[in-house]
Short mmCIF file of C-alpha atoms in Angstrom, two decimals:
data_model
loop_
_atom_site.label_atom_id
_atom_site.label_comp_id
_atom_site.label_asym_id
_atom_site.label_seq_id
_atom_site.Cartn_x
_atom_site.Cartn_y
_atom_site.Cartn_z
CA MET A 149 -4.36 -3.29 20.69
CA GLY A 150 -1.20 -2.59 18.14
CA LYS A 151 0.03 0.33 16.42
CA ILE A 152 -0.31 -0.05 12.74
CA LYS A 153 3.41 -0.43 11.51
CA PHE A 154 3.75 1.01 7.74
CA ILE A 155 6.17 -1.44 6.78
CA GLY A 156 4.55 -2.39 3.24
CA PHE A 157 5.60 -0.17 -0.02
CA ALA A 158 1.59 0.56 -0.27
CA PHE A 159 2.07 2.98 2.88
CA LEU A 160 5.32 3.85 2.17
CA CYS A 161 4.52 5.62 -0.91
CA ILE A 162 2.03 8.00 0.77
CA SER A 163 4.91 9.63 1.46
CA VAL A 164 6.57 9.85 -1.20
CA PHE A 165 4.13 11.04 -3.51
CA ALA A 166 3.30 13.54 -1.29
CA ASN A 167 6.89 15.40 -1.22
CA CYS A 168 6.59 15.36 -5.25
CA ALA A 169 2.54 16.00 -5.51
CA LYS A 170 3.35 19.85 -3.86
CA LYS A 171 4.11 20.63 -7.47
CA HIS A 172 0.45 20.35 -7.80
CA ASP A 173 -2.26 22.79 -6.93
CA ASN A 174 -5.29 19.81 -7.07
CA LYS A 175 -4.60 17.60 -3.93
CA ASP A 176 -7.52 15.65 -4.88
CA GLN A 177 -5.67 14.27 -7.91
CA GLU A 178 -3.26 13.11 -5.88
CA THR A 179 -4.51 11.57 -2.70
CA ILE A 180 -6.73 9.73 -6.07
CA ALA A 181 -2.59 9.14 -7.30
CA ALA A 182 -1.40 8.29 -3.67
CA LEU A 183 -4.04 5.17 -3.11
CA LEU A 184 -3.53 3.94 -6.96
CA LEU A 185 -0.50 2.81 -4.86
CA LEU A 186 -2.70 0.55 -2.47
CA THR A 187 -3.32 -1.76 -5.72
CA SER A 188 -0.28 -3.81 -6.32
CA GLY A 189 0.24 -7.86 -7.56
CA ASN A 190 0.85 -10.73 -6.46
CA CYS A 191 3.79 -9.77 -8.35
CA ALA A 192 6.24 -6.57 -7.27
CA GLN A 193 5.47 -2.97 -8.05
CA THR A 194 8.82 -1.26 -7.43
CA GLN A 195 8.84 3.32 -7.32
CA LYS A 196 12.05 4.33 -8.55
CA ILE A 197 13.28 7.03 -5.41
CA ALA A 198 15.82 8.60 -5.79
CA ALA A 199 19.38 6.99 -8.41
CA ASN A 200 20.42 4.10 -6.85
CA SER A 201 17.14 3.78 -4.77
CA TYR A 202 14.22 1.27 -5.63
CA MET A 203 11.86 0.18 -2.80
CA SER A 204 9.36 -2.82 -3.67
CA THR A 205 5.98 -3.68 -2.09
CA LEU A 206 4.98 -7.55 -1.86
CA THR A 207 2.16 -8.20 -2.30
CA PRO A 208 -0.07 -11.40 -3.07
CA VAL A 209 -2.57 -10.51 -6.30
CA PRO A 210 -2.53 -12.99 -8.44
CA SER A 211 0.54 -12.39 -11.23
CA SER A 212 -1.03 -12.50 -13.43
CA SER A 213 -2.62 -9.47 -12.72
CA CYS A 214 1.21 -7.91 -12.54
CA ASN A 215 1.15 -5.13 -15.20
CA GLN A 216 0.00 -1.45 -15.25
CA ALA A 217 -2.20 -1.88 -17.82
CA THR A 218 -4.25 -3.83 -14.57
CA ILE A 219 -3.01 -1.55 -11.70
CA PHE A 220 -2.35 1.47 -12.37
CA GLY A 221 -4.39 2.26 -15.37
CA THR A 222 -2.55 3.04 -19.56
CA ASP A 223 -3.62 6.73 -19.55
CA PRO A 224 -4.42 8.74 -16.70
CA ASN A 225 -8.18 8.71 -17.58
CA SER A 226 -7.96 4.94 -16.97
CA THR A 227 -6.21 5.94 -13.59
CA GLN A 228 -8.45 8.38 -12.92
CA ALA A 229 -10.53 5.42 -13.35
CA ILE A 230 -8.92 3.06 -11.13
CA GLY A 231 -9.02 5.56 -8.54
CA VAL A 232 -12.51 6.28 -8.37
CA SER A 233 -12.98 2.24 -8.03
CA GLN A 234 -10.55 2.19 -4.99
CA LEU A 235 -11.62 4.84 -3.56
CA LYS A 236 -15.91 3.93 -2.95
CA ALA A 237 -14.67 0.51 -2.00
CA THR A 238 -12.58 2.57 1.03
CA LEU A 239 -15.50 4.31 1.41
CA ALA A 240 -17.87 1.45 1.95
CA ILE A 241 -16.58 0.18 4.70
CA ALA A 242 -15.80 3.28 5.97
CA GLN A 243 -19.58 4.88 6.17
CA GLY A 244 -19.98 0.67 8.07
CA ILE A 245 -18.02 1.58 11.32
CA SER A 246 -19.49 3.80 13.83
CA GLY A 247 -17.67 7.37 14.30
CA CYS A 248 -16.68 8.11 11.00
CA THR A 249 -19.78 10.44 9.28
CA ASN A 250 -16.88 13.15 8.88
CA THR A 251 -14.08 10.78 6.96
CA SER A 252 -17.18 8.84 4.99
CA ASN A 253 -17.98 12.34 3.48
CA TYR A 254 -14.19 13.50 3.10
CA ILE A 255 -13.80 10.55 0.50
CA GLN A 256 -16.86 10.79 -0.70
CA ASN A 257 -15.85 14.48 -1.13
CA LEU A 258 -12.31 13.48 -3.03
CA ILE A 259 -15.22 11.50 -5.45
CA ASN A 260 -16.96 14.32 -6.61
CA SER A 261 -14.12 16.52 -6.83
CA ALA A 262 -12.25 13.85 -8.63
CA ALA A 263 -10.37 14.36 -12.25
CA PRO A 264 -7.46 12.92 -14.30
CA VAL A 265 -3.82 13.77 -13.54
CA ASN A 266 -2.47 15.66 -16.55
CA GLN A 267 -0.29 13.77 -19.21
CA THR A 268 2.96 15.16 -17.88
CA THR A 269 2.24 14.43 -14.23
CA TRP A 270 1.14 10.77 -15.78
CA ASN A 271 3.67 10.26 -17.25
CA SER A 272 6.51 11.25 -14.51
CA LEU A 273 4.50 9.32 -12.69
CA VAL A 274 5.23 6.03 -15.24
CA ALA A 275 8.54 6.80 -15.38
CA GLY A 276 9.64 6.32 -11.87
CA MET A 277 7.23 2.56 -11.44
CA GLN A 278 7.64 -0.62 -12.53
CA TRP A 279 5.52 -4.06 -12.38
CA THR A 280 7.77 -7.49 -11.56
CA PRO A 281 5.20 -10.91 -10.67
CA LEU A 282 6.76 -13.00 -8.44
CA SER A 283 6.42 -16.25 -7.54
CA SER A 284 6.83 -16.40 -2.81
CA ILE A 285 6.47 -12.37 -2.03
CA VAL A 286 7.31 -14.02 1.83
CA THR A 287 10.62 -15.15 -0.55
CA GLU A 288 11.34 -12.51 -1.68
CA GLY A 289 10.72 -10.27 1.02
CA MET A 290 12.50 -12.34 3.64
CA ALA A 291 14.90 -10.06 4.69
CA SER A 292 12.10 -7.12 5.33
CA VAL A 293 10.23 -10.17 7.07
CA THR A 294 13.13 -11.35 9.71
CA LYS A 295 13.96 -7.11 10.26
CA THR A 296 10.63 -5.65 11.04
CA TRP A 297 10.07 -9.65 13.39
CA PRO A 298 13.21 -10.63 14.64
CA SER A 299 11.77 -12.53 17.61
CA LEU A 300 9.56 -15.06 15.20
CA THR A 301 11.08 -18.54 15.18
CA PRO A 302 12.91 -21.19 12.75
CA SER A 303 9.67 -22.89 12.58
CA GLN A 304 7.68 -19.59 12.07
CA LEU A 305 9.81 -18.64 9.58
CA ALA A 306 9.27 -21.93 7.84
CA SER A 307 6.29 -21.09 8.27
CA ILE A 308 4.81 -18.08 7.01
CA GLY A 309 2.00 -18.07 4.67
CA THR A 310 0.42 -15.58 2.46
CA ALA A 311 -2.81 -13.57 2.87
CA SER A 312 -5.47 -13.68 0.63
CA VAL A 313 -6.60 -11.25 -1.81
CA SER A 314 -9.42 -10.70 -0.48
CA GLN A 315 -7.71 -10.03 2.93
CA TYR A 316 -5.37 -7.91 1.55
CA GLN A 317 -7.39 -5.47 -0.45
CA THR A 318 -9.79 -5.06 2.61
CA PHE A 319 -6.35 -4.34 5.25
CA ALA A 320 -5.63 -1.79 2.80
CA TYR A 321 -8.96 -0.15 2.59
CA GLU A 322 -9.14 -0.26 6.30
CA THR A 323 -5.14 2.33 6.76
CA MET A 324 -6.63 3.98 3.77
CA ILE A 325 -9.65 4.88 6.05
CA SER A 326 -6.85 6.12 9.33
CA VAL A 327 -5.23 8.30 6.83
CA TYR A 328 -8.53 9.95 5.43
CA ALA A 329 -9.59 10.18 8.83
CA SER A 330 -6.40 11.79 10.26
CA ALA A 331 -6.87 13.95 7.17
CA ALA A 332 -10.68 14.96 7.72
CA SER A 333 -9.66 15.60 11.89
CA GLU A 334 -11.51 12.50 13.16
CA ALA A 335 -10.54 11.21 16.02
CA SER A 336 -14.18 8.27 16.75
CA CYS A 337 -13.33 7.43 13.20
CA THR A 338 -9.39 6.34 13.91
CA ALA A 339 -9.96 4.70 16.89
CA ALA A 340 -12.66 2.38 15.53
CA VAL A 341 -10.92 1.86 12.43
CA LEU A 342 -8.07 0.89 14.52
CA ALA A 343 -10.37 -1.58 16.86
CA LYS A 344 -12.10 -3.15 12.95
CA ILE A 345 -8.51 -4.22 12.18
CA ASN A 346 -7.84 -5.81 15.11
CA ALA A 347 -10.64 -7.51 14.77
CA ASP A 348 -10.34 -8.04 11.68
CA PHE A 349 -6.43 -9.09 11.23
CA PRO A 350 -5.95 -10.58 14.61
CA ASN A 351 -2.09 -9.43 15.28
CA THR A 352 -1.77 -12.40 16.77
CA GLN A 353 -2.08 -13.79 13.36
CA PHE A 354 -1.14 -11.62 10.79
CA LEU A 355 1.98 -9.42 10.10
CA TRP A 356 1.31 -6.27 10.03
CA SER A 357 1.80 -4.38 13.55
CA THR A 358 4.33 -4.08 15.80
CA THR A 359 3.22 -7.22 18.34
CA THR A 360 4.93 -10.33 16.95
CA PRO A 361 2.01 -12.97 15.61
CA THR A 362 2.15 -16.25 17.58
CA ALA A 363 0.88 -18.48 15.68
CA ALA A 364 2.62 -21.11 14.78
CA ALA A 365 1.45 -20.79 10.64
CA PRO A 366 1.69 -16.73 10.38
CA THR A 367 0.01 -15.11 7.89
CA LEU A 368 1.30 -11.82 5.88
CA ILE A 369 -0.69 -9.71 4.15
CA SER A 370 2.78 -7.52 2.03
CA ILE A 371 5.86 -5.91 2.66
CA ALA A 372 8.69 -3.73 1.61
CA CYS A 373 12.04 -4.19 -0.21
CA THR A 374 13.55 -1.91 -1.30
CA TYR A 375 17.45 -2.17 -3.86
CA GLY A 376 20.01 -0.55 -5.35
CA SER A 377 24.05 0.39 -4.41
CA ALA A 378 21.91 3.08 -2.21
CA ARG A 379 18.77 2.28 -1.04
CA ASN A 380 17.28 2.83 2.33
CA THR A 381 18.55 0.16 4.06
CA ALA A 382 16.45 0.90 7.17
CA ILE A 383 13.97 -2.02 5.56
CA GLY A 384 15.26 -4.98 3.84
CA GLN A 385 17.04 -6.06 0.65
CA CYS A 386 15.05 -7.37 -1.71
CA ALA A 387 16.70 -11.11 -2.52
CA THR A 388 16.64 -10.77 -6.13
CA LEU A 389 15.47 -7.89 -7.63
CA ASN A 390 18.00 -4.63 -8.74
CA ASN A 391 16.46 -4.25 -12.27
CA LEU A 392 17.61 -0.50 -12.05
CA PHE A 393 15.66 2.00 -14.38
#
């Protein structure tokens, strides 16, 4: 089985948020806020990491949904509602995986204890985020694709397709289960959910693991790119995104 390569901003942002969240006391709120960042759309969801350093996640939800209200919410209460909805979707999958009892209980506890972040924290989160509709996540993220999978042939690169919204959401929820399995110290769930990801998204077809797909037309689920004069150069540069805020 291939190991998950956390290439999408949807996953990288969790560690970014955790660094900021240490200033706050409610760890459940922090987890929910981090999970919210999973649902970016057929758009670039961009987070300001530092001065002149921005990271965007590119995913396949229609650009009509590429807005703050749909993805993140318009106030602390709507943000909490979106987060709880995502936790429930994650829980439903976890409960169907053998060996994930403790992980399911961990997620259920997050749901039970959920509460909105305070207005100051919410304002700070929103101030560092933007959403931009895109015509093609493959085109926008091509520098990251070639950096992450340098063995892809020119023919494969020219034939890359994008995952459906349903596929992206399922992959995101399954990946979050692996994060919660680690938090719950449940090794059986960590192994089981990785097996499920490999079954649902074989790395011969989908671009997500350390393995380069062999399919003639690979499928991109999500990809991160960066921009700004102080950007993280370990990740490919966005093709057109350059808005500074």
